[in-house]
Tab-separated table of C-alpha atoms in Angstrom:
chain	number	residue	atom	x	y	z
A	1	UNK	CA	-0.144	0.130	-0.158
A	2	UNK	CA	0.520	3.637	-0.750
A	3	UNK	CA	-0.703	6.873	-0.370
A	4	UNK	CA	-2.612	7.018	-3.286
A	5	UNK	CA	-3.766	3.062	-3.631
A	6	UNK	CA	-4.760	0.392	-1.801
A	7	UNK	CA	-4.853	-2.836	-2.524
A	8	UNK	CA	-8.390	-5.098	-3.427
A	9	UNK	CA	-8.607	-6.485	-0.555
A	10	UNK	CA	-6.888	-5.671	3.486
A	11	UNK	CA	-6.273	-8.174	5.933
A	12	UNK	CA	-8.431	-11.133	3.550
A	13	UNK	CA	-11.549	-9.330	4.941
A	14	UNK	CA	-11.860	-5.595	3.656
A	15	UNK	CA	-12.075	-5.407	0.192
A	16	UNK	CA	-11.879	-1.755	-0.937
A	17	UNK	CA	-14.600	0.018	-2.879
A	18	UNK	CA	-13.685	3.479	-3.266
A	19	UNK	CA	-11.230	6.590	-1.805
A	20	UNK	CA	-13.062	9.073	0.449
A	21	UNK	CA	-10.602	11.029	1.704
A	22	UNK	CA	-6.838	11.794	2.758
A	23	UNK	CA	-5.575	13.959	5.618
A	24	UNK	CA	-2.172	13.790	8.077
A	25	UNK	CA	-2.089	10.555	9.076
A	26	UNK	CA	-3.540	8.200	6.156
A	27	UNK	CA	-5.894	8.087	3.306
A	28	UNK	CA	-9.607	6.822	4.040
A	29	UNK	CA	-11.204	4.025	1.762
A	30	UNK	CA	-15.046	2.977	2.087
A	31	UNK	CA	-14.685	-0.690	2.024
A	32	UNK	CA	-16.753	-3.701	2.773
A	33	UNK	CA	-16.341	-5.863	5.786
A	34	UNK	CA	-16.768	-9.567	4.436
A	35	UNK	CA	-16.910	-11.239	7.821
A	36	UNK	CA	-19.680	-8.899	9.253
A	37	UNK	CA	-21.207	-8.109	5.902
A	38	UNK	CA	-21.029	-5.186	6.857
A	39	UNK	CA	-19.755	-1.640	4.893
A	40	UNK	CA	-17.196	0.107	7.280
A	41	UNK	CA	-14.135	2.280	6.731
A	42	UNK	CA	-10.375	1.877	6.497
A	43	UNK	CA	-7.839	4.169	7.322
A	44	UNK	CA	-4.214	3.571	5.307
A	45	UNK	CA	-1.015	4.280	7.217
A	46	UNK	CA	0.978	5.644	4.204
A	47	UNK	CA	4.204	3.683	3.814
A	48	UNK	CA	6.032	7.205	3.507
A	49	UNK	CA	4.762	7.621	7.260
A	50	UNK	CA	5.360	4.379	8.617
A	51	UNK	CA	8.674	4.793	7.641
A	52	UNK	CA	9.350	7.224	9.716
A	53	UNK	CA	9.589	6.889	14.204
A	54	UNK	CA	7.130	7.208	15.642
A	55	UNK	CA	3.997	6.944	13.148
A	56	UNK	CA	3.072	3.069	13.313
A	57	UNK	CA	3.174	4.185	17.158
A	58	UNK	CA	1.086	6.940	16.962
A	59	UNK	CA	-0.834	5.259	14.208
A	60	UNK	CA	-1.320	2.492	17.005
A	61	UNK	CA	-2.178	4.660	19.789
A	62	UNK	CA	-5.244	6.665	18.106
A	63	UNK	CA	-6.792	3.021	17.199
A	64	UNK	CA	-6.208	1.605	20.573
A	65	UNK	CA	-7.019	5.255	22.070
A	66	UNK	CA	-10.772	5.356	20.163
A	67	UNK	CA	-11.508	1.712	20.640
A	68	UNK	CA	-11.728	1.957	24.195
A	69	UNK	CA	-14.146	4.782	23.666
A	70	UNK	CA	-18.056	3.681	23.320
A	71	UNK	CA	-20.421	6.224	22.499
A	72	UNK	CA	-22.867	7.551	20.394
A	73	UNK	CA	-21.089	10.747	19.606
A	74	UNK	CA	-17.608	8.942	19.095
A	75	UNK	CA	-16.779	7.842	15.674
A	76	UNK	CA	-15.661	3.626	16.298
A	77	UNK	CA	-13.010	1.852	16.050
A	78	UNK	CA	-13.557	-1.587	14.971
A	79	UNK	CA	-10.162	-2.920	13.850
A	80	UNK	CA	-6.468	-2.388	13.291
A	81	UNK	CA	-3.121	-4.407	12.376
A	82	UNK	CA	-0.858	-4.589	9.739
A	83	UNK	CA	-1.205	-6.582	6.162
A	84	UNK	CA	2.063	-7.034	3.384
A	85	UNK	CA	3.887	-4.451	5.183
A	86	UNK	CA	1.177	-1.652	5.583
A	87	UNK	CA	-0.895	-0.461	8.679
A	88	UNK	CA	-4.719	-0.011	8.692
A	89	UNK	CA	-7.354	1.100	10.621
A	90	UNK	CA	-11.192	-0.162	10.133
A	91	UNK	CA	-13.734	2.570	11.726
A	92	UNK	CA	-17.285	3.665	11.828
A	93	UNK	CA	-18.732	3.955	7.952
A	94	UNK	CA	-20.539	7.531	8.999
A	95	UNK	CA	-22.289	9.587	5.973
A	96	UNK	CA	-22.724	12.929	6.393
A	97	UNK	CA	-20.998	16.194	6.487
A	98	UNK	CA	-17.778	17.520	8.402
A	99	UNK	CA	-19.128	20.969	10.581
A	100	UNK	CA	-16.523	22.402	8.842
A	101	UNK	CA	-18.121	21.495	5.599
A	102	UNK	CA	-21.455	22.758	7.512
A	103	UNK	CA	-19.908	26.401	8.137
A	104	UNK	CA	-18.114	26.684	4.866
A	105	UNK	CA	-21.915	26.483	3.271
A	106	UNK	CA	-23.717	28.186	5.744
A	107	UNK	CA	-21.415	30.565	7.418
A	108	UNK	CA	-22.769	29.948	10.735
A	109	UNK	CA	-25.214	28.405	12.363
A	110	UNK	CA	-28.503	29.596	14.174
A	111	UNK	CA	-27.768	29.597	18.323
A	112	UNK	CA	-30.150	26.562	18.586
A	113	UNK	CA	-28.299	24.538	16.158
A	114	UNK	CA	-24.740	25.314	17.760
A	115	UNK	CA	-26.232	24.274	20.917
A	116	UNK	CA	-27.248	21.305	19.784
A	117	UNK	CA	-23.779	20.277	18.167
A	118	UNK	CA	-22.152	21.488	21.133
A	119	UNK	CA	-24.127	19.526	23.274
A	120	UNK	CA	-23.045	16.193	21.010
A	121	UNK	CA	-19.606	16.806	21.245
A	122	UNK	CA	-19.680	17.707	24.567
A	123	UNK	CA	-21.374	14.571	25.625
A	124	UNK	CA	-18.893	12.199	23.644
A	125	UNK	CA	-16.068	14.212	25.220
A	126	UNK	CA	-17.361	13.616	28.788
A	127	UNK	CA	-17.040	9.827	27.456
A	128	UNK	CA	-13.542	10.317	26.314
A	129	UNK	CA	-12.355	11.726	29.081
A	130	UNK	CA	-14.358	9.493	31.740
A	131	UNK	CA	-12.173	6.586	29.875
A	132	UNK	CA	-9.218	8.570	30.395
A	133	UNK	CA	-8.490	10.205	27.506
A	134	UNK	CA	-7.975	14.118	26.263
A	135	UNK	CA	-8.348	14.583	22.671
A	136	UNK	CA	-5.972	17.682	22.223
A	137	UNK	CA	-7.480	18.855	18.834
A	138	UNK	CA	-11.473	19.291	18.961
A	139	UNK	CA	-11.976	21.669	15.940
A	140	UNK	CA	-14.761	21.682	13.070
A	141	UNK	CA	-12.899	19.165	10.973
A	142	UNK	CA	-13.025	16.584	13.681
A	143	UNK	CA	-16.778	16.487	14.284
A	144	UNK	CA	-19.300	15.055	11.812
A	145	UNK	CA	-23.133	15.764	11.473
A	146	UNK	CA	-24.647	12.824	10.105
A	147	UNK	CA	-27.620	13.022	8.065
A	148	UNK	CA	-29.776	12.039	10.390
A	149	UNK	CA	-28.438	15.197	12.682
A	150	UNK	CA	-26.506	12.981	14.990
A	151	UNK	CA	-23.219	14.568	15.731
A	152	UNK	CA	-19.567	12.253	16.110
A	153	UNK	CA	-16.062	13.386	17.262
A	154	UNK	CA	-13.741	12.081	15.572
A	155	UNK	CA	-9.798	11.670	14.968
A	156	UNK	CA	-8.235	11.264	18.228
A	157	UNK	CA	-4.863	10.821	16.027
A	158	UNK	CA	-2.838	13.335	18.380
A	159	UNK	CA	-5.370	11.735	22.386
A	160	UNK	CA	-3.171	11.646	25.606
A	161	UNK	CA	-4.156	9.813	28.735
A	162	UNK	CA	-5.268	12.110	31.172
A	163	UNK	CA	-2.833	12.370	33.887
A	164	UNK	CA	-0.161	11.033	32.013
A	165	UNK	CA	1.973	13.729	32.713
A	166	UNK	CA	2.058	14.722	28.994
A	167	UNK	CA	4.666	18.003	28.230
A	168	UNK	CA	5.896	18.195	24.712
A	169	UNK	CA	8.408	20.815	23.091
A	170	UNK	CA	6.580	20.934	20.348
A	171	UNK	CA	3.040	22.172	20.480
A	172	UNK	CA	-0.216	20.003	19.282
A	173	UNK	CA	-3.422	21.054	18.309
A	174	UNK	CA	-4.534	23.727	15.493
A	175	UNK	CA	-4.208	27.143	16.616
A	176	UNK	CA	-7.803	28.489	16.282
A	177	UNK	CA	-8.641	25.993	18.730
A	178	UNK	CA	-5.349	25.094	20.899
A	179	UNK	CA	-5.649	25.731	24.555
A	180	UNK	CA	-2.710	28.308	26.214
A	181	UNK	CA	-1.170	25.018	28.544
A	182	UNK	CA	-1.001	23.521	24.908
A	183	UNK	CA	0.558	26.573	23.119
A	184	UNK	CA	3.719	26.421	26.091
A	185	UNK	CA	3.887	22.376	26.174
A	186	UNK	CA	2.691	21.946	29.361
A	187	UNK	CA	0.490	19.181	30.921
A	188	UNK	CA	-3.228	18.567	29.503
A	189	UNK	CA	-6.129	17.003	31.263
A	190	UNK	CA	-9.932	17.267	30.004
A	191	UNK	CA	-9.833	21.203	30.172
A	192	UNK	CA	-7.889	21.822	27.441
A	193	UNK	CA	-10.712	20.000	25.718
A	194	UNK	CA	-13.231	22.110	26.816
A	195	UNK	CA	-11.689	25.279	26.018
A	196	UNK	CA	-11.607	23.828	22.378
A	197	UNK	CA	-14.965	22.932	22.584
A	198	UNK	CA	-15.698	26.902	23.558
A	199	UNK	CA	-13.702	28.036	20.726
A	200	UNK	CA	-15.764	25.912	18.084
A	201	UNK	CA	-18.877	27.366	19.569
A	202	UNK	CA	-18.091	30.919	19.264
A	203	UNK	CA	-17.358	30.146	15.879
A	204	UNK	CA	-20.652	28.047	14.913
A	205	UNK	CA	-22.663	31.308	16.529
A	206	UNK	CA	-20.414	33.746	15.057
A	207	UNK	CA	-19.270	32.447	11.265
A	208	UNK	CA	-15.304	32.923	12.419
A	209	UNK	CA	-12.909	31.276	15.141
A	210	UNK	CA	-12.106	34.092	18.362
A	211	UNK	CA	-8.910	34.715	16.863
A	212	UNK	CA	-7.944	35.389	13.087
A	213	UNK	CA	-4.328	35.798	11.528
A	214	UNK	CA	-1.472	34.141	10.302
A	215	UNK	CA	-0.483	31.475	13.035
A	216	UNK	CA	1.850	33.177	15.532
A	217	UNK	CA	-0.677	35.881	15.951
A	218	UNK	CA	-3.112	33.943	16.698
A	219	UNK	CA	-1.315	31.744	19.050
A	220	UNK	CA	-0.391	34.727	21.186
A	221	UNK	CA	-3.584	36.261	21.803
A	222	UNK	CA	-4.794	32.334	23.383
A	223	UNK	CA	-2.016	33.559	25.498
A	224	UNK	CA	-2.261	36.935	26.174
A	225	UNK	CA	-6.799	38.047	25.064
A	226	UNK	CA	-9.356	36.918	26.635
A	227	UNK	CA	-11.937	35.296	23.608
A	228	UNK	CA	-14.629	38.107	23.410
A	229	UNK	CA	-18.407	37.349	23.858
A	230	UNK	CA	-19.996	36.132	20.727
A	231	UNK	CA	-22.941	38.612	21.108
A	232	UNK	CA	-20.428	41.682	19.629
A	233	UNK	CA	-20.904	39.960	16.285
A	234	UNK	CA	-24.749	38.169	17.230
A	235	UNK	CA	-26.531	39.520	18.953
A	236	UNK	CA	-29.104	36.667	19.786
A	237	UNK	CA	-26.329	34.388	20.444
A	238	UNK	CA	-26.192	36.630	23.783
A	239	UNK	CA	-27.113	33.812	26.136
A	240	UNK	CA	-24.379	31.563	24.862
A	241	UNK	CA	-21.471	34.879	26.421
A	242	UNK	CA	-20.872	33.265	30.010
A	243	UNK	CA	-20.846	29.638	28.338
A	244	UNK	CA	-18.183	30.776	26.021
A	245	UNK	CA	-16.404	32.696	28.356
A	246	UNK	CA	-15.749	30.391	30.872
A	247	UNK	CA	-14.915	27.266	28.807
A	248	UNK	CA	-12.330	29.552	27.182
A	249	UNK	CA	-10.980	30.694	30.616
A	250	UNK	CA	-6.399	31.056	30.070
A	251	UNK	CA	-5.976	29.545	33.664
A	252	UNK	CA	-7.519	26.143	33.304
A	253	UNK	CA	-8.055	26.300	37.006
A	254	UNK	CA	-11.166	28.964	36.063
A	255	UNK	CA	-12.521	26.444	33.314
A	256	UNK	CA	-15.438	24.114	33.442
A	257	UNK	CA	-14.058	20.844	35.555
A	258	UNK	CA	-16.108	18.322	34.058
A	259	UNK	CA	-17.624	18.407	30.289
A	260	UNK	CA	-21.035	17.898	32.232
A	261	UNK	CA	-20.559	20.639	33.951
A	262	UNK	CA	-20.224	23.025	30.187
A	263	UNK	CA	-23.165	20.932	29.275
A	264	UNK	CA	-25.381	21.693	31.827
A	265	UNK	CA	-25.108	25.683	31.417
A	266	UNK	CA	-24.962	25.208	27.497
A	267	UNK	CA	-28.748	23.068	28.418
A	268	UNK	CA	-29.704	25.848	30.391
A	269	UNK	CA	-28.599	29.094	28.020
A	270	UNK	CA	-29.820	27.090	24.965
A	271	UNK	CA	-34.072	27.346	26.677
A	272	UNK	CA	-33.333	30.910	26.106
A	273	UNK	CA	-33.018	31.297	22.016
A	274	UNK	CA	-35.210	30.680	19.507
A	275	UNK	CA	-36.095	27.637	17.912
A	276	UNK	CA	-34.512	26.444	14.716
A	277	UNK	CA	-34.275	23.769	11.989
A	278	UNK	CA	-32.952	20.833	13.143
A	279	UNK	CA	-29.122	19.779	11.803
A	280	UNK	CA	-30.381	17.110	9.923
A	281	UNK	CA	-31.927	19.828	7.291
A	282	UNK	CA	-28.149	21.334	7.234
A	283	UNK	CA	-26.655	17.644	6.620
A	284	UNK	CA	-29.326	16.802	3.741
A	285	UNK	CA	-26.608	17.260	0.695
A	286	UNK	CA	-24.911	13.925	0.867
A	287	UNK	CA	-21.143	13.560	0.730
A	288	UNK	CA	-19.988	10.053	-0.012
A	289	UNK	CA	-18.349	9.280	3.675
A	290	UNK	CA	-16.280	11.876	5.652
A	291	UNK	CA	-13.958	11.238	8.466
A	292	UNK	CA	-11.811	13.734	9.073
A	293	UNK	CA	-8.086	13.389	9.642
A	294	UNK	CA	-6.434	16.170	11.116
């Protein structure tokens, strides 16, 4: 296997049907699981990456990290392994769109729709955190919305075990959503995911992330500035001002302690906004299949 093709059958079980996506950790194919007779998504690590130190371990860690979380708001991993010297991961096949796709098409969501998305994201993160995992890269590209309006968090490629004392001299995450402690390479816990989720909520409400510009500028703003209230841009988003503010405090000790706590405040705020069309109407235009990958 290489970055542009896969064999017709992987591990004598997964029959490749079509290429459906690509990202930093490999290409994704729609496949038929001939053993269980179901459609799956298979992510293949390119040989060029497999040859680099640490990439196979990271790929394996992503599979194991995600497989340990069982929740409807997290894309499930079914299997992983190697075949003919290449590595693959078998995942739940999700028919829908990324949240980034929806933002590109609609610019921003109605407050009630934004609340519905974030409520489900937080439910998935709560399950991940309960399993001892920190995602570390929550962003619209890693959030899927199915045709029925269900929301799923995907791509645990840089997840880490909470309490593992993880530090890094190289920042991981994405500039628009990364928590200050991640930028500094400090130990992170579940509150880093809540910071990112607060930034995503802001973007859903306002149509753009809280800080824009080149990466260096955006990172500096995360370190030195408060995320502005969404209501400055969109008046009807005012009920969520305090949710965004608490989720994105620069000091982790001042943020929500848990996804459940943030979710409770989000639910209360959502009672104070107008109804909006359900999420399934936003994702009605079918794309083949999306599995975000960094």
